Short mmCIF file of C-alpha atoms in Angstrom, two decimals:
data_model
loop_
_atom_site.label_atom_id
_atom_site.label_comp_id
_atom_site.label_asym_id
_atom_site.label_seq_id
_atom_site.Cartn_x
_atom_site.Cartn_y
_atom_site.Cartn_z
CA UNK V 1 -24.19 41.31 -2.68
CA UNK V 2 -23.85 42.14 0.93
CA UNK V 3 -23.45 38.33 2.00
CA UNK V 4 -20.84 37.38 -0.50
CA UNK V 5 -18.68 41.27 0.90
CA UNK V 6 -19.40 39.56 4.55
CA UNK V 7 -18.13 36.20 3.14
CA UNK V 8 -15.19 37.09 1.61
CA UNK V 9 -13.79 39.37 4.91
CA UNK V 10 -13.77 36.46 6.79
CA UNK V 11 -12.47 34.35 4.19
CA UNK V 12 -9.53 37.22 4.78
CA UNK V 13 -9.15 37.04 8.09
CA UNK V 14 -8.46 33.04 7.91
CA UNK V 15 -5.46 33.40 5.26
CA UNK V 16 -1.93 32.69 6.64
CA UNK V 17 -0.22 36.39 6.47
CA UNK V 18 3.20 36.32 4.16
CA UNK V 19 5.28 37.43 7.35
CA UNK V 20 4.36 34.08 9.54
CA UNK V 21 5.22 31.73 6.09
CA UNK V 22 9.15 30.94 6.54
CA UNK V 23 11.67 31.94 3.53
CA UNK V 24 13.03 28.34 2.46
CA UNK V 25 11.42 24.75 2.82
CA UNK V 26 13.78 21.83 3.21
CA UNK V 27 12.75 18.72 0.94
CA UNK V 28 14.01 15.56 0.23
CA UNK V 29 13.54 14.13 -3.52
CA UNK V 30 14.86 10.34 -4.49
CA UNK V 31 14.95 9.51 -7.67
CA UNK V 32 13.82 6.44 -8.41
CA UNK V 33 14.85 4.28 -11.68
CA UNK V 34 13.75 0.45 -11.84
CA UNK V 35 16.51 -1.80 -12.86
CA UNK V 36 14.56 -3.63 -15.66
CA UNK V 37 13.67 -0.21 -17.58
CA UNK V 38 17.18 1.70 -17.58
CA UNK V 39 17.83 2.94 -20.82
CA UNK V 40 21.33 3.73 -21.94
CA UNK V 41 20.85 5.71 -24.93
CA UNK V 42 18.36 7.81 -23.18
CA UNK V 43 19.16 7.90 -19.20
CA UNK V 44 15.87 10.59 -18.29
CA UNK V 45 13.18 8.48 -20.23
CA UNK V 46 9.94 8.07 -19.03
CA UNK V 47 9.36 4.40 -18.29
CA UNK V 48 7.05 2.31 -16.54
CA UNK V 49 8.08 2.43 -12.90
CA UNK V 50 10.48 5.40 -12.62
CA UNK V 51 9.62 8.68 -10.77
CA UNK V 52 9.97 10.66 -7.48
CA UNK V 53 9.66 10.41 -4.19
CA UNK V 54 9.12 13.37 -2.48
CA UNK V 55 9.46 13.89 1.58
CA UNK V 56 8.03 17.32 2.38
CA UNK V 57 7.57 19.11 5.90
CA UNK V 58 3.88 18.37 7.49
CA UNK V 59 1.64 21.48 6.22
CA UNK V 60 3.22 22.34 3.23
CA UNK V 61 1.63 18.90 0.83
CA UNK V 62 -1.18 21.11 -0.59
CA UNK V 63 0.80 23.99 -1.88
CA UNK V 64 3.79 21.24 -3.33
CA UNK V 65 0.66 19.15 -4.79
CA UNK V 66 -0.88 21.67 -6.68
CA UNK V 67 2.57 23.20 -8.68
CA UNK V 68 3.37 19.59 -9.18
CA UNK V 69 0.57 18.77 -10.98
CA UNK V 70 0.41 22.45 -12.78
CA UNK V 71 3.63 21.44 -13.88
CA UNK V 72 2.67 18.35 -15.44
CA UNK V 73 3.96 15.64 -12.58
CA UNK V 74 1.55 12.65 -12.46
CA UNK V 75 0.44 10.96 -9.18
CA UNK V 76 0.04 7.83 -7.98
CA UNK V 77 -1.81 6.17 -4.91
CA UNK V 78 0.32 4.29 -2.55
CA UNK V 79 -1.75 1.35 -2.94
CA UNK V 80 -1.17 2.11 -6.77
CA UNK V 81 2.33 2.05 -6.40
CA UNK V 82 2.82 -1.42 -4.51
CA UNK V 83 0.49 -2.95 -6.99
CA UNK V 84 3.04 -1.94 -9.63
CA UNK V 85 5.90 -2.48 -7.93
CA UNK V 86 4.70 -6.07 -7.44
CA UNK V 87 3.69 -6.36 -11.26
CA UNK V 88 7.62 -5.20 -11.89
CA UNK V 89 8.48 -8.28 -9.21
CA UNK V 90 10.00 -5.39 -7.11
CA UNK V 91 9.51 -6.50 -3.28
CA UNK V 92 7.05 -4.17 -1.20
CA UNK V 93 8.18 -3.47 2.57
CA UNK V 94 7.15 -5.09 5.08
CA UNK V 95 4.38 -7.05 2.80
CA UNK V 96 6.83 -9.05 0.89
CA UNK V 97 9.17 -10.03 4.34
CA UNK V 98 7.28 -12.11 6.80
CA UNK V 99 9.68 -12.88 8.34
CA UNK V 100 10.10 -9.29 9.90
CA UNK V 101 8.06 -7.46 13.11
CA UNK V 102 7.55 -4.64 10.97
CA UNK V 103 5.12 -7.57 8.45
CA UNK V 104 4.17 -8.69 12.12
CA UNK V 105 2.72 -5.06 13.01
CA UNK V 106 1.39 -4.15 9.41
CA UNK V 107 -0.18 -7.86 8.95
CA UNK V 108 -1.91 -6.99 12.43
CA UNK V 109 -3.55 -3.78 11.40
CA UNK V 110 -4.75 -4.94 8.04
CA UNK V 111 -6.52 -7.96 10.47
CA UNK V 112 -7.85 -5.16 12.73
CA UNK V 113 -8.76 -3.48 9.41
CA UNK V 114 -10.52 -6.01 7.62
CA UNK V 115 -11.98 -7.45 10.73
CA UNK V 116 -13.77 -4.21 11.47
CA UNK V 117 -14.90 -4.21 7.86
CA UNK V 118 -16.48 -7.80 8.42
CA UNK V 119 -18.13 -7.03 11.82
CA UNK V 120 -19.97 -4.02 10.01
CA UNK V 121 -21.84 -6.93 7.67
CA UNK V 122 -24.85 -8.09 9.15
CA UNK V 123 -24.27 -11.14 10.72
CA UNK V 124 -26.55 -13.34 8.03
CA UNK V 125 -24.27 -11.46 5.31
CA UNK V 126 -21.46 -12.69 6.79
CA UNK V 127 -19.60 -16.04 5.85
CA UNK V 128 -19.27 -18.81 7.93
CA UNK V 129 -15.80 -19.29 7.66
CA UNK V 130 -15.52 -22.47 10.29
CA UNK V 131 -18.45 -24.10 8.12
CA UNK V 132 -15.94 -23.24 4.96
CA UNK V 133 -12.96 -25.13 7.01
CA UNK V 134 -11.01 -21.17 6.25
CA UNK V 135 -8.96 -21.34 9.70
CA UNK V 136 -6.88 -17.70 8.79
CA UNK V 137 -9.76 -15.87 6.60
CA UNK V 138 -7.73 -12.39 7.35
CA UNK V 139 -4.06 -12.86 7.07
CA UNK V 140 -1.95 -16.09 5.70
CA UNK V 141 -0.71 -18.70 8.43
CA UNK V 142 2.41 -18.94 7.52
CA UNK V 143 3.26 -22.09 9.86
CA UNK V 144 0.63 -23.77 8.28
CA UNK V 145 2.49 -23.10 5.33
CA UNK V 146 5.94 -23.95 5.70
CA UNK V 147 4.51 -27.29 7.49
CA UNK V 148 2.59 -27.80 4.09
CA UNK V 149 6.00 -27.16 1.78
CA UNK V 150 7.61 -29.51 4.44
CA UNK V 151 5.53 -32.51 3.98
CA UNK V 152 5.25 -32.38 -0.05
CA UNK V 153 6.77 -35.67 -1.65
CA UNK V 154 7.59 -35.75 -5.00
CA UNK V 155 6.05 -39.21 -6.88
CA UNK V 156 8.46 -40.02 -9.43
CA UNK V 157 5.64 -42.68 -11.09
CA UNK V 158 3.37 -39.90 -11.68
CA UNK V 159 5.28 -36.37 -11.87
CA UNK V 160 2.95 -35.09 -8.70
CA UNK V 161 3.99 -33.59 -5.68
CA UNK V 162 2.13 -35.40 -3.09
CA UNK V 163 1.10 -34.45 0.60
CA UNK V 164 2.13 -36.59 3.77
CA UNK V 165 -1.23 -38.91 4.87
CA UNK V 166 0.69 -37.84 8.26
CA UNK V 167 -0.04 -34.07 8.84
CA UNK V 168 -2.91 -32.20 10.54
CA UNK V 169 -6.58 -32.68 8.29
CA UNK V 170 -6.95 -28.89 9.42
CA UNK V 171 -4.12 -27.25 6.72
#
């Protein structure tokens, strides 16, 4: 009895006190509708895809989580969310625009990411990806690529695209 009175005053002393807590949070909340799933006759339905977004001050994502949920909201993980968004053909940023630094910086960390990953195999566990002739095992070459698309021929006597016998063995 005495260790749960001793555990409970300090439990006390780390609360925040009600003065220190400010009067009014600022949020931001988009709405978010996808085009394929608007429904005219019923404009606040609940389809597949539409939702929140939420931007709330740093500190405060505990307290917002828990009414939201109490109050019936239902979450989804970010890597949830750009798996539907994909399945809706909706174009994730910067994953579905190459062409951009900001894929250039977020293609890098997933490498660093999934490199670390691979380096924490055992080596024997590991695969040999020069044996498998994989020159980009971590992140699509996207030179390679275009080069690929560029030297397709289309064979009109048999309805195949074929490659140039002139590019690199190596693609």
């Amino acid at each position: 009895q005495r260790e749960f009175t001793k555990l409970n005053r300090k439990k006390r002393g780390l609360a925040i006190l009600e003065d220190k807590k400010p009067q009014s949070v600022g949020i931001l909340a988009i709405h978010h509708v996808p085009s394929n799933s608007i429904n005219l006759d019923n404009p606040t339905s609940r389809s597949f895809g539409a939702g929140w977004h939420l931007l709330i001050p740093a500190g405060w994502a505990m307290a917002f989580w828990r009414s939201l949920i109490f109050a019936g909201a239902r979450p989804i993980a970010l890597e949830d969310y750009n798996r539907l968004q994909t399945e809706q053909n909706i174009p994730n940023f910067p994953q579905d625009f190459p062409d951009t630094s900001a894929y250039n910086e977020w293609s890098q960390l997933q490498i660093n990411k999934m490199k670390t990953i691979e380096n924490a195999r055992p080596p024997a566990k590991r695969p040999n990806y020069q044996r498998l002739g994989v020159t980009h095992p971590f992140c699509p070459n996207w030179l390679d690529t275009i080069n690929l698309v560029n030297n397709l021929q289309f064979n009109n006597s048999t309805n195949i695209f074929e490659i140039n016998s002139n590019i690199n063995s190596n693609i």
